PDB file of N, CA and C in Angstrom:
ATOM      1  N   MET A  15     -25.799   2.365   4.131  1.00  0.00           N
ATOM      2  CA  MET A  15     -24.959   2.009   5.147  1.00  0.00           C
ATOM      3  C   MET A  15     -24.700   0.644   5.827  1.00  0.00           C
ATOM      4  N   ASN A  16     -23.460   0.602   5.964  1.00  0.00           N
ATOM      5  CA  ASN A  16     -23.001  -1.146   6.633  1.00  0.00           C
ATOM      6  C   ASN A  16     -23.202  -1.514   8.288  1.00  0.00           C
ATOM      7  N   ALA A  17     -23.038  -2.325   8.509  1.00  0.00           N
ATOM      8  CA  ALA A  17     -22.711  -3.054   9.879  1.00  0.00           C
ATOM      9  C   ALA A  17     -22.067  -1.987  10.294  1.00  0.00           C
ATOM     10  N   GLN A  18     -20.770  -2.299   9.651  1.00  0.00           N
ATOM     11  CA  GLN A  18     -19.310  -1.879  10.357  1.00  0.00           C
ATOM     12  C   GLN A  18     -19.418  -0.468  10.944  1.00  0.00           C
ATOM     13  N   GLN A  19     -20.267   0.982   9.868  1.00  0.00           N
ATOM     14  CA  GLN A  19     -20.009   1.989   9.895  1.00  0.00           C
ATOM     15  C   GLN A  19     -21.375   2.093  11.236  1.00  0.00           C
ATOM     16  N   ASP A  20     -22.256   1.257  11.516  1.00  0.00           N
ATOM     17  CA  ASP A  20     -23.310   1.639  12.129  1.00  0.00           C
ATOM     18  C   ASP A  20     -22.711   1.610  13.627  1.00  0.00           C
ATOM     19  N   ARG A  21     -21.425   0.892  13.546  1.00  0.00           N
ATOM     20  CA  ARG A  21     -20.772   0.523  15.570  1.00  0.00           C
ATOM     21  C   ARG A  21     -19.838   1.467  15.520  1.00  0.00           C
ATOM     22  N   ARG A  22     -19.603   2.423  14.587  1.00  0.00           N
ATOM     23  CA  ARG A  22     -18.316   3.139  14.730  1.00  0.00           C
ATOM     24  C   ARG A  22     -18.759   4.207  16.224  1.00  0.00           C
ATOM     25  N   PHE A  23     -17.723   4.600  16.759  1.00  0.00           N
ATOM     26  CA  PHE A  23     -17.759   5.364  18.532  1.00  0.00           C
ATOM     27  C   PHE A  23     -17.231   6.598  17.308  1.00  0.00           C
ATOM     28  N   GLU A  24     -16.601   6.664  16.598  1.00  0.00           N
ATOM     29  CA  GLU A  24     -15.798   7.902  16.298  1.00  0.00           C
ATOM     30  C   GLU A  24     -15.634   7.888  14.308  1.00  0.00           C
ATOM     31  N   PRO A  25     -15.621   9.241  13.578  1.00  0.00           N
ATOM     32  CA  PRO A  25     -15.620   8.900  12.266  1.00  0.00           C
ATOM     33  C   PRO A  25     -13.640   8.634  12.253  1.00  0.00           C
ATOM     34  N   ARG A  26     -14.210   7.734  10.790  1.00  0.00           N
ATOM     35  CA  ARG A  26     -13.059   7.606  10.369  1.00  0.00           C
ATOM     36  C   ARG A  26     -12.364   8.639   9.332  1.00  0.00           C
ATOM     37  N   SER A  27     -11.189   8.962   9.132  1.00  0.00           N
ATOM     38  CA  SER A  27     -10.809   9.930   7.920  1.00  0.00           C
ATOM     39  C   SER A  27     -10.265   8.960   6.725  1.00  0.00           C
ATOM     40  N   PRO A  28     -10.380   9.478   5.601  1.00  0.00           N
ATOM     41  CA  PRO A  28     -10.083   8.767   4.389  1.00  0.00           C
ATOM     42  C   PRO A  28      -8.098   8.884   4.644  1.00  0.00           C
ATOM     43  N   ALA A  29      -7.837   7.893   4.268  1.00  0.00           N
ATOM     44  CA  ALA A  29      -5.976   7.442   4.259  1.00  0.00           C
ATOM     45  C   ALA A  29      -5.803   7.843   2.977  1.00  0.00           C
ATOM     46  N   ASN A  30      -6.191   6.615   2.228  1.00  0.00           N
ATOM     47  CA  ASN A  30      -5.569   6.543   1.193  1.00  0.00           C
ATOM     48  C   ASN A  30      -4.152   5.878   1.055  1.00  0.00           C
ATOM     49  N   GLU A  31      -3.599   5.200   1.379  1.00  0.00           N
ATOM     50  CA  GLU A  31      -1.933   5.449   1.753  1.00  0.00           C
ATOM     51  C   GLU A  31      -1.469   3.903   1.916  1.00  0.00           C
ATOM     52  N   ARG A  32      -0.172   3.540   0.866  1.00  0.00           N
ATOM     53  CA  ARG A  32       0.031   2.280   0.786  1.00  0.00           C
ATOM     54  C   ARG A  32       0.640   2.200   2.468  1.00  0.00           C
ATOM     55  N   GLY A  33       0.587   0.807   2.322  1.00  0.00           N
ATOM     56  CA  GLY A  33       0.987  -0.104   3.359  1.00  0.00           C
ATOM     57  C   GLY A  33       1.287  -1.320   3.198  1.00  0.00           C
ATOM     58  N   VAL A  34       1.981  -2.331   4.437  1.00  0.00           N
ATOM     59  CA  VAL A  34       2.239  -3.672   4.360  1.00  0.00           C
ATOM     60  C   VAL A  34       1.514  -4.091   5.747  1.00  0.00           C
ATOM     61  N   VAL A  35       1.093  -5.458   5.456  1.00  0.00           N
ATOM     62  CA  VAL A  35       0.431  -5.997   6.399  1.00  0.00           C
ATOM     63  C   VAL A  35       1.559  -7.584   6.712  1.00  0.00           C
ATOM     64  N   LEU A  36       1.638  -7.748   8.243  1.00  0.00           N
ATOM     65  CA  LEU A  36       2.704  -8.354   8.842  1.00  0.00           C
ATOM     66  C   LEU A  36       1.779  -9.335   9.481  1.00  0.00           C
ATOM     67  N   ALA A  37       2.138 -10.066   9.129  1.00  0.00           N
ATOM     68  CA  ALA A  37       1.917 -11.298  10.544  1.00  0.00           C
ATOM     69  C   ALA A  37       3.414 -12.587  10.440  1.00  0.00           C
ATOM     70  N   PRO A  38       3.090 -13.245  11.480  1.00  0.00           N
ATOM     71  CA  PRO A  38       3.859 -14.577  11.126  1.00  0.00           C
ATOM     72  C   PRO A  38       3.842 -15.309   9.712  1.00  0.00           C
ATOM     73  N   GLY A  39       4.742 -15.243   9.019  1.00  0.00           N
ATOM     74  CA  GLY A  39       4.876 -16.072   7.677  1.00  0.00           C
ATOM     75  C   GLY A  39       4.108 -15.063   6.516  1.00  0.00           C
ATOM     76  N   LEU A  40       4.017 -13.817   6.790  1.00  0.00           N
ATOM     77  CA  LEU A  40       3.035 -13.343   6.160  1.00  0.00           C
ATOM     78  C   LEU A  40       3.355 -11.702   5.682  1.00  0.00           C
ATOM     79  N   GLU A  41       3.909 -11.515   4.711  1.00  0.00           N
ATOM     80  CA  GLU A  41       4.211 -10.224   4.335  1.00  0.00           C
ATOM     81  C   GLU A  41       3.765  -9.444   2.808  1.00  0.00           C
ATOM     82  N   ILE A  42       2.458  -8.533   2.772  1.00  0.00           N
ATOM     83  CA  ILE A  42       1.837  -8.733   1.620  1.00  0.00           C
ATOM     84  C   ILE A  42       1.480  -7.358   1.922  1.00  0.00           C
ATOM     85  N   PRO A  43       1.822  -6.532   0.730  1.00  0.00           N
ATOM     86  CA  PRO A  43       1.023  -4.485   0.216  1.00  0.00           C
ATOM     87  C   PRO A  43      -0.635  -4.675   0.492  1.00  0.00           C
ATOM     88  N   CYS A  44      -0.774  -3.467   1.002  1.00  0.00           N
ATOM     89  CA  CYS A  44      -2.199  -2.856   1.349  1.00  0.00           C
ATOM     90  C   CYS A  44      -2.404  -1.739   0.994  1.00  0.00           C
ATOM     91  N   LEU A  45      -3.294  -1.143   0.895  1.00  0.00           N
ATOM     92  CA  LEU A  45      -3.840  -0.081   0.888  1.00  0.00           C
ATOM     93  C   LEU A  45      -4.576   0.496   2.308  1.00  0.00           C
ATOM     94  N   LEU A  46      -4.090   1.685   2.789  1.00  0.00           N
ATOM     95  CA  LEU A  46      -5.167   2.001   3.817  1.00  0.00           C
ATOM     96  C   LEU A  46      -6.098   2.634   3.621  1.00  0.00           C
ATOM     97  N   ILE A  47      -7.352   2.116   3.785  1.00  0.00           N
ATOM     98  CA  ILE A  47      -8.156   2.979   3.077  1.00  0.00           C
ATOM     99  C   ILE A  47      -8.667   4.307   3.892  1.00  0.00           C
ATOM    100  N   ASP A  48      -8.977   3.968   5.321  1.00  0.00           N
ATOM    101  CA  ASP A  48      -9.683   5.168   6.353  1.00  0.00           C
ATOM    102  C   ASP A  48      -8.895   4.260   7.421  1.00  0.00           C
ATOM    103  N   GLN A  49      -9.090   5.627   8.528  1.00  0.00           N
ATOM    104  CA  GLN A  49      -8.339   5.309   9.695  1.00  0.00           C
ATOM    105  C   GLN A  49      -8.991   5.996  10.775  1.00  0.00           C
ATOM    106  N   SER A  50      -9.148   5.411  12.436  1.00  0.00           N
ATOM    107  CA  SER A  50      -9.428   6.349  13.286  1.00  0.00           C
ATOM    108  C   SER A  50      -8.870   5.995  14.378  1.00  0.00           C
ATOM    109  N   ALA A  51      -8.895   6.879  15.708  1.00  0.00           N
ATOM    110  CA  ALA A  51      -7.942   6.273  16.676  1.00  0.00           C
ATOM    111  C   ALA A  51      -8.158   4.982  16.991  1.00  0.00           C
ATOM    112  N   GLN A  52      -8.884   4.345  16.938  1.00  0.00           N
ATOM    113  CA  GLN A  52      -9.821   3.359  17.547  1.00  0.00           C
ATOM    114  C   GLN A  52      -9.550   2.182  16.405  1.00  0.00           C
ATOM    115  N   GLY A  53      -9.423   2.376  14.899  1.00  0.00           N
ATOM    116  CA  GLY A  53      -9.100   1.645  14.179  1.00  0.00           C
ATOM    117  C   GLY A  53      -9.034   1.833  12.666  1.00  0.00           C
ATOM    118  N   GLY A  54      -9.295   0.890  11.758  1.00  0.00           N
ATOM    119  CA  GLY A  54      -8.982   1.465  10.434  1.00  0.00           C
ATOM    120  C   GLY A  54      -9.641   0.555   9.626  1.00  0.00           C
ATOM    121  N   ARG A  55      -9.424   0.610   7.994  1.00  0.00           N
ATOM    122  CA  ARG A  55      -9.955  -0.693   7.086  1.00  0.00           C
ATOM    123  C   ARG A  55      -8.755  -0.178   6.013  1.00  0.00           C
ATOM    124  N   ILE A  56      -8.412  -1.683   5.490  1.00  0.00           N
ATOM    125  CA  ILE A  56      -7.215  -1.680   4.638  1.00  0.00           C
ATOM    126  C   ILE A  56      -7.750  -2.639   3.347  1.00  0.00           C
ATOM    127  N   ARG A  57      -7.518  -2.475   2.453  1.00  0.00           N
ATOM    128  CA  ARG A  57      -7.568  -3.523   1.055  1.00  0.00           C
ATOM    129  C   ARG A  57      -6.374  -4.320   0.714  1.00  0.00           C
ATOM    130  N   LEU A  58      -6.515  -5.346   0.340  1.00  0.00           N
ATOM    131  CA  LEU A  58      -5.158  -6.340  -0.133  1.00  0.00           C
ATOM    132  C   LEU A  58      -5.028  -5.878  -1.358  1.00  0.00           C
ATOM    133  N   ASP A  59      -4.188  -6.847  -1.985  1.00  0.00           N
ATOM    134  CA  ASP A  59      -4.122  -6.621  -3.785  1.00  0.00           C
ATOM    135  C   ASP A  59      -4.667  -7.944  -4.029  1.00  0.00           C
ATOM    136  N   ARG A  60      -4.693  -8.976  -3.095  1.00  0.00           N
ATOM    137  CA  ARG A  60      -5.234 -10.193  -3.309  1.00  0.00           C
ATOM    138  C   ARG A  60      -6.137 -10.588  -2.234  1.00  0.00           C
ATOM    139  N   ASN A  61      -7.147 -11.887  -2.663  1.00  0.00           N
ATOM    140  CA  ASN A  61      -8.304 -12.544  -1.744  1.00  0.00           C
ATOM    141  C   ASN A  61      -7.415 -13.198  -0.893  1.00  0.00           C
ATOM    142  N   LEU A  62      -7.136 -12.792   0.202  1.00  0.00           N
ATOM    143  CA  LEU A  62      -6.459 -13.715   1.222  1.00  0.00           C
ATOM    144  C   LEU A  62      -6.591 -13.483   2.562  1.00  0.00           C
ATOM    145  N   VAL A  63      -6.988 -14.640   3.191  1.00  0.00           N
ATOM    146  CA  VAL A  63      -7.590 -14.528   4.737  1.00  0.00           C
ATOM    147  C   VAL A  63      -6.421 -14.195   5.646  1.00  0.00           C
ATOM    148  N   LEU A  64      -6.757 -13.319   6.228  1.00  0.00           N
ATOM    149  CA  LEU A  64      -5.807 -13.185   7.589  1.00  0.00           C
ATOM    150  C   LEU A  64      -6.018 -13.545   8.758  1.00  0.00           C
ATOM    151  N   PRO A  65      -4.590 -13.444   9.386  1.00  0.00           N
ATOM    152  CA  PRO A  65      -4.826 -14.167  10.945  1.00  0.00           C
ATOM    153  C   PRO A  65      -5.404 -13.283  11.861  1.00  0.00           C
ATOM    154  N   LYS A  66      -6.036 -13.659  13.066  1.00  0.00           N
ATOM    155  CA  LYS A  66      -6.611 -12.084  13.692  1.00  0.00           C
ATOM    156  C   LYS A  66      -5.451 -11.425  14.545  1.00  0.00           C
ATOM    157  N   ALA A  67      -4.041 -11.557  14.214  1.00  0.00           N
ATOM    158  CA  ALA A  67      -3.068 -10.552  15.111  1.00  0.00           C
ATOM    159  C   ALA A  67      -2.360 -10.354  13.837  1.00  0.00           C
ATOM    160  N   VAL A  68      -2.351  -8.989  13.322  1.00  0.00           N
ATOM    161  CA  VAL A  68      -1.534  -8.471  12.472  1.00  0.00           C
ATOM    162  C   VAL A  68      -0.638  -7.074  12.991  1.00  0.00           C
ATOM    163  N   THR A  69       0.372  -6.605  12.211  1.00  0.00           N
ATOM    164  CA  THR A  69       0.773  -5.604  12.178  1.00  0.00           C
ATOM    165  C   THR A  69       0.697  -4.604  10.590  1.00  0.00           C
ATOM    166  N   VAL A  70       0.480  -3.600  10.755  1.00  0.00           N
ATOM    167  CA  VAL A  70       0.167  -2.709   9.578  1.00  0.00           C
ATOM    168  C   VAL A  70       0.830  -1.688   9.628  1.00  0.00           C
ATOM    169  N   ILE A  71       1.927  -1.866   8.744  1.00  0.00           N
ATOM    170  CA  ILE A  71       2.800  -0.717   8.683  1.00  0.00           C
ATOM    171  C   ILE A  71       2.474   0.594   7.437  1.00  0.00           C
ATOM    172  N   ASP A  72       2.172   1.702   7.627  1.00  0.00           N
ATOM    173  CA  ASP A  72       1.879   2.647   7.453  1.00  0.00           C
ATOM    174  C   ASP A  72       3.410   3.490   6.729  1.00  0.00           C
ATOM    175  N   ILE A  73       3.227   3.335   5.395  1.00  0.00           N
ATOM    176  CA  ILE A  73       5.084   3.377   4.917  1.00  0.00           C
ATOM    177  C   ILE A  73       5.176   4.782   4.790  1.00  0.00           C
ATOM    178  N   ASP A  74       4.162   5.953   4.643  1.00  0.00           N
ATOM    179  CA  ASP A  74       4.584   7.175   4.350  1.00  0.00           C
ATOM    180  C   ASP A  74       4.507   7.595   5.988  1.00  0.00           C
ATOM    181  N   GLN A  75       4.129   7.121   6.769  1.00  0.00           N
ATOM    182  CA  GLN A  75       3.840   7.922   8.033  1.00  0.00           C
ATOM    183  C   GLN A  75       5.258   7.425   8.867  1.00  0.00           C
ATOM    184  N   GLY A  76       5.556   6.168   8.287  1.00  0.00           N
ATOM    185  CA  GLY A  76       6.603   5.345   9.426  1.00  0.00           C
ATOM    186  C   GLY A  76       6.159   4.683  10.426  1.00  0.00           C
ATOM    187  N   ILE A  77       4.811   4.082  10.812  1.00  0.00           N
ATOM    188  CA  ILE A  77       4.665   3.878  11.743  1.00  0.00           C
ATOM    189  C   ILE A  77       4.178   2.469  11.919  1.00  0.00           C
ATOM    190  N   ALA A  78       4.177   1.360  12.591  1.00  0.00           N
ATOM    191  CA  ALA A  78       3.678   0.311  13.058  1.00  0.00           C
ATOM    192  C   ALA A  78       2.235  -0.029  13.675  1.00  0.00           C
ATOM    193  N   ILE A  79       1.441  -0.377  13.066  1.00  0.00           N
ATOM    194  CA  ILE A  79       0.023   0.008  13.697  1.00  0.00           C
ATOM    195  C   ILE A  79      -0.295  -1.556  13.999  1.00  0.00           C
ATOM    196  N   GLU A  80      -0.281  -1.982  15.395  1.00  0.00           N
ATOM    197  CA  GLU A  80      -0.712  -3.510  15.626  1.00  0.00           C
ATOM    198  C   GLU A  80      -1.960  -3.270  16.045  1.00  0.00           C
ATOM    199  N   ALA A  81      -2.765  -4.174  15.490  1.00  0.00           N
ATOM    200  CA  ALA A  81      -4.174  -4.491  15.381  1.00  0.00           C
ATOM    201  C   ALA A  81      -4.339  -5.858  15.706  1.00  0.00           C
ATOM    202  N   GLN A  82      -5.712  -5.761  15.505  1.00  0.00           N
ATOM    203  CA  GLN A  82      -6.694  -7.226  15.560  1.00  0.00           C
ATOM    204  C   GLN A  82      -7.888  -7.063  14.112  1.00  0.00           C
ATOM    205  N   VAL A  83      -7.613  -8.118  13.662  1.00  0.00           N
ATOM    206  CA  VAL A  83      -8.832  -8.065  12.714  1.00  0.00           C
ATOM    207  C   VAL A  83     -10.384  -8.452  13.169  1.00  0.00           C
ATOM    208  N   ALA A  84     -11.009  -7.563  13.084  1.00  0.00           N
ATOM    209  CA  ALA A  84     -12.189  -7.139  13.376  1.00  0.00           C
ATOM    210  C   ALA A  84     -13.375  -8.058  12.260  1.00  0.00           C
ATOM    211  N   TRP A  85     -13.317  -7.318  11.368  1.00  0.00           N
ATOM    212  CA  TRP A  85     -13.985  -8.781  10.243  1.00  0.00           C
ATOM    213  C   TRP A  85     -13.078  -8.565   8.840  1.00  0.00           C
ATOM    214  N   GLN A  86     -13.447  -9.112   7.886  1.00  0.00           N
ATOM    215  CA  GLN A  86     -12.890  -9.434   6.530  1.00  0.00           C
ATOM    216  C   GLN A  86     -13.892  -9.867   5.496  1.00  0.00           C
ATOM    217  N   LYS A  87     -13.852  -9.255   4.076  1.00  0.00           N
ATOM    218  CA  LYS A  87     -15.227  -9.339   3.193  1.00  0.00           C
ATOM    219  C   LYS A  87     -14.118  -9.198   1.980  1.00  0.00           C
ATOM    220  N   GLY A  88     -13.615 -10.666   1.369  1.00  0.00           N
ATOM    221  CA  GLY A  88     -12.814 -10.318   0.037  1.00  0.00           C
ATOM    222  C   GLY A  88     -11.653  -9.651   0.587  1.00  0.00           C
ATOM    223  N   VAL A  89     -11.164  -8.414  -0.121  1.00  0.00           N
ATOM    224  CA  VAL A  89     -10.099  -7.975  -0.031  1.00  0.00           C
ATOM    225  C   VAL A  89     -10.143  -7.052   0.886  1.00  0.00           C
ATOM    226  N   GLU A  90     -10.772  -6.646   1.320  1.00  0.00           N
ATOM    227  CA  GLU A  90     -11.046  -5.421   2.694  1.00  0.00           C
ATOM    228  C   GLU A  90     -11.099  -6.133   4.143  1.00  0.00           C
ATOM    229  N   ALA A  91     -10.483  -5.821   5.256  1.00  0.00           N
ATOM    230  CA  ALA A  91     -10.887  -6.234   6.271  1.00  0.00           C
ATOM    231  C   ALA A  91     -10.545  -4.739   7.257  1.00  0.00           C
ATOM    232  N   GLY A  92     -11.685  -5.019   8.518  1.00  0.00           N
ATOM    233  CA  GLY A  92     -11.293  -3.889   9.265  1.00  0.00           C
ATOM    234  C   GLY A  92     -10.858  -4.112  10.622  1.00  0.00           C
ATOM    235  N   LEU A  93     -10.060  -3.011  11.077  1.00  0.00           N
ATOM    236  CA  LEU A  93      -9.146  -3.365  11.967  1.00  0.00           C
ATOM    237  C   LEU A  93      -9.251  -2.735  13.246  1.00  0.00           C
ATOM    238  N   LYS A  94      -9.120  -3.227  14.342  1.00  0.00           N
ATOM    239  CA  LYS A  94      -9.004  -2.779  15.620  1.00  0.00           C
ATOM    240  C   LYS A  94      -7.710  -2.387  16.354  1.00  0.00           C
ATOM    241  N   ARG A  95      -7.219  -1.186  16.318  1.00  0.00           N
ATOM    242  CA  ARG A  95      -5.975  -1.038  16.741  1.00  0.00           C
ATOM    243  C   ARG A  95      -5.725  -1.416  17.742  1.00  0.00           C
ATOM    244  N   VAL A  96      -4.452  -2.118  18.338  1.00  0.00           N
ATOM    245  CA  VAL A  96      -4.299  -2.582  19.926  1.00  0.00           C
ATOM    246  C   VAL A  96      -2.983  -1.222  20.365  1.00  0.00           C
ATOM    247  N   GLY A  97      -1.922  -1.021  19.195  1.00  0.00           N
ATOM    248  CA  GLY A  97      -0.790  -0.195  19.536  1.00  0.00           C
ATOM    249  C   GLY A  97      -0.587   0.500  18.478  1.00  0.00           C
ATOM    250  N   GLN A  98       0.677   1.190  18.376  1.00  0.00           N
ATOM    251  CA  GLN A  98       1.255   1.923  17.619  1.00  0.00           C
ATOM    252  C   GLN A  98       2.496   2.192  18.021  1.00  0.00           C
ATOM    253  N   ALA A  99       3.598   2.313  17.061  1.00  0.00           N
ATOM    254  CA  ALA A  99       4.997   2.800  16.974  1.00  0.00           C
ATOM    255  C   ALA A  99       5.610   3.221  16.076  1.00  0.00           C
ATOM    256  N   SER A 100       6.641   4.215  16.053  1.00  0.00           N
ATOM    257  CA  SER A 100       7.096   4.656  15.221  1.00  0.00           C
ATOM    258  C   SER A 100       8.364   3.823  14.925  1.00  0.00           C
ATOM    259  N   LEU A 101       8.958   3.927  13.452  1.00  0.00           N
ATOM    260  CA  LEU A 101       9.813   2.786  13.232  1.00  0.00           C
ATOM    261  C   LEU A 101      11.027   3.655  12.504  1.00  0.00           C
ATOM    262  N   ARG A 102      10.928   4.985  12.894  1.00  0.00           N
ATOM    263  CA  ARG A 102      11.861   5.684  12.786  1.00  0.00           C
ATOM    264  C   ARG A 102      13.119   5.811  13.741  1.00  0.00           C
ATOM    265  N   GLY A 103      14.208   5.437  13.978  1.00  0.00           N
ATOM    266  CA  GLY A 103      15.230   5.471  14.596  1.00  0.00           C
ATOM    267  C   GLY A 103      14.733   3.998  15.577  1.00  0.00           C
ATOM    268  N   LEU A 104      15.060   3.939  16.851  1.00  0.00           N
ATOM    269  CA  LEU A 104      15.364   2.290  17.606  1.00  0.00           C
ATOM    270  C   LEU A 104      14.136   2.228  18.039  1.00  0.00           C
ATOM    271  N   VAL A 105      14.057   0.471  17.496  1.00  0.00           N
ATOM    272  CA  VAL A 105      12.234   0.520  17.959  1.00  0.00           C
ATOM    273  C   VAL A 105      11.875  -0.743  19.079  1.00  0.00           C
ATOM    274  N   PRO A 106      11.267  -1.517  19.358  1.00  0.00           N
ATOM    275  CA  PRO A 106      11.023  -2.215  20.473  1.00  0.00           C
ATOM    276  C   PRO A 106      11.442  -3.767  19.116  1.00  0.00           C
ATOM    277  N   SER A 107      12.312  -4.521  20.163  1.00  0.00           N
ATOM    278  CA  SER A 107      12.403  -6.094  19.542  1.00  0.00           C
ATOM    279  C   SER A 107      11.132  -6.330  18.808  1.00  0.00           C
ATOM    280  N   ARG A 108      10.133  -6.378  19.486  1.00  0.00           N
ATOM    281  CA  ARG A 108       8.779  -7.107  18.581  1.00  0.00           C
ATOM    282  C   ARG A 108       8.584  -6.525  17.399  1.00  0.00           C
ATOM    283  N   LEU A 109       9.422  -5.135  17.317  1.00  0.00           N
ATOM    284  CA  LEU A 109       9.040  -4.347  16.237  1.00  0.00           C
ATOM    285  C   LEU A 109       9.925  -4.394  15.050  1.00  0.00           C
ATOM    286  N   SER A 110      10.859  -5.106  15.438  1.00  0.00           N
ATOM    287  CA  SER A 110      12.001  -5.642  14.400  1.00  0.00           C
ATOM    288  C   SER A 110      11.678  -5.814  12.809  1.00  0.00           C
ATOM    289  N   ASP A 111      11.116  -6.955  12.705  1.00  0.00           N
ATOM    290  CA  ASP A 111      10.330  -7.607  11.428  1.00  0.00           C
ATOM    291  C   ASP A 111       9.724  -6.334  10.674  1.00  0.00           C
ATOM    292  N   ALA A 112       9.061  -5.809  11.780  1.00  0.00           N
ATOM    293  CA  ALA A 112       8.171  -4.378  11.114  1.00  0.00           C
ATOM    294  C   ALA A 112       8.948  -3.099  10.348  1.00  0.00           C
ATOM    295  N   ARG A 113      10.147  -2.771  10.986  1.00  0.00           N
ATOM    296  CA  ARG A 113      11.381  -2.082  10.828  1.00  0.00           C
ATOM    297  C   ARG A 113      11.566  -2.636   9.494  1.00  0.00           C
ATOM    298  N   ALA A 114      12.139  -3.808   9.272  1.00  0.00           N
ATOM    299  CA  ALA A 114      12.840  -4.231   8.353  1.00  0.00           C
ATOM    300  C   ALA A 114      11.852  -4.026   6.868  1.00  0.00           C
ATOM    301  N   ALA A 115      10.874  -4.584   6.953  1.00  0.00           N
ATOM    302  CA  ALA A 115       9.622  -4.575   5.954  1.00  0.00           C
ATOM    303  C   ALA A 115       9.497  -2.912   5.344  1.00  0.00           C
ATOM    304  N   TRP A 116       9.041  -1.977   6.379  1.00  0.00           N
ATOM    305  CA  TRP A 116       9.248  -0.832   6.393  1.00  0.00           C
ATOM    306  C   TRP A 116      10.224  -0.516   5.250  1.00  0.00           C
ATOM    307  N   LEU A 117      11.426  -0.866   5.653  1.00  0.00           N
ATOM    308  CA  LEU A 117      12.654  -0.099   4.879  1.00  0.00           C
ATOM    309  C   LEU A 117      12.676  -0.781   3.481  1.00  0.00           C
ATOM    310  N   ARG A 118      12.024  -1.996   3.173  1.00  0.00           N
ATOM    311  CA  ARG A 118      12.205  -2.687   2.117  1.00  0.00           C
ATOM    312  C   ARG A 118      11.003  -2.002   1.086  1.00  0.00           C
ATOM    313  N   ALA A 119      10.105  -1.474   1.682  1.00  0.00           N
ATOM    314  CA  ALA A 119       8.701  -1.111   0.719  1.00  0.00           C
ATOM    315  C   ALA A 119       8.963   0.416   0.468  1.00  0.00           C
ATOM    316  N   GLY A 120      10.634   1.019   1.101  1.00  0.00           N
ATOM    317  CA  GLY A 120      11.103   2.483   0.854  1.00  0.00           C
ATOM    318  C   GLY A 120      10.593   3.472   1.763  1.00  0.00           C
ATOM    319  N   GLY A 121      10.470   3.191   3.016  1.00  0.00           N
ATOM    320  CA  GLY A 121      10.652   3.942   4.339  1.00  0.00           C
ATOM    321  C   GLY A 121      11.448   4.859   4.245  1.00  0.00           C
ATOM    322  N   ARG A 122      11.566   5.779   4.705  1.00  0.00           N
ATOM    323  CA  ARG A 122      12.752   6.810   4.992  1.00  0.00           C
ATOM    324  C   ARG A 122      12.353   7.501   6.520  1.00  0.00           C
TER     325      ARG A 122
END
């Protein structure tokens, strides 16, 4: 068991869903490995250092997850969930870039 698993307050369930990580000047595909109400783990398609605050788009679910990067090791990163909003219909202006990226990634 690694240190991240030891500190979990709730179990994570496997996700294995396509996603997109957004931050200022960054839009990169990812895979949502697992998630819980408090956070999750993603895998990037290349080794890239993420900024502290990111928005992760769950393409299939049509949601934007606002998160803080808790840790990063190679292409994997652990996230602490800060907020979440649907990308279907009207979205808050702070998530307009996330909605556009979701639509580009095939979101419906």
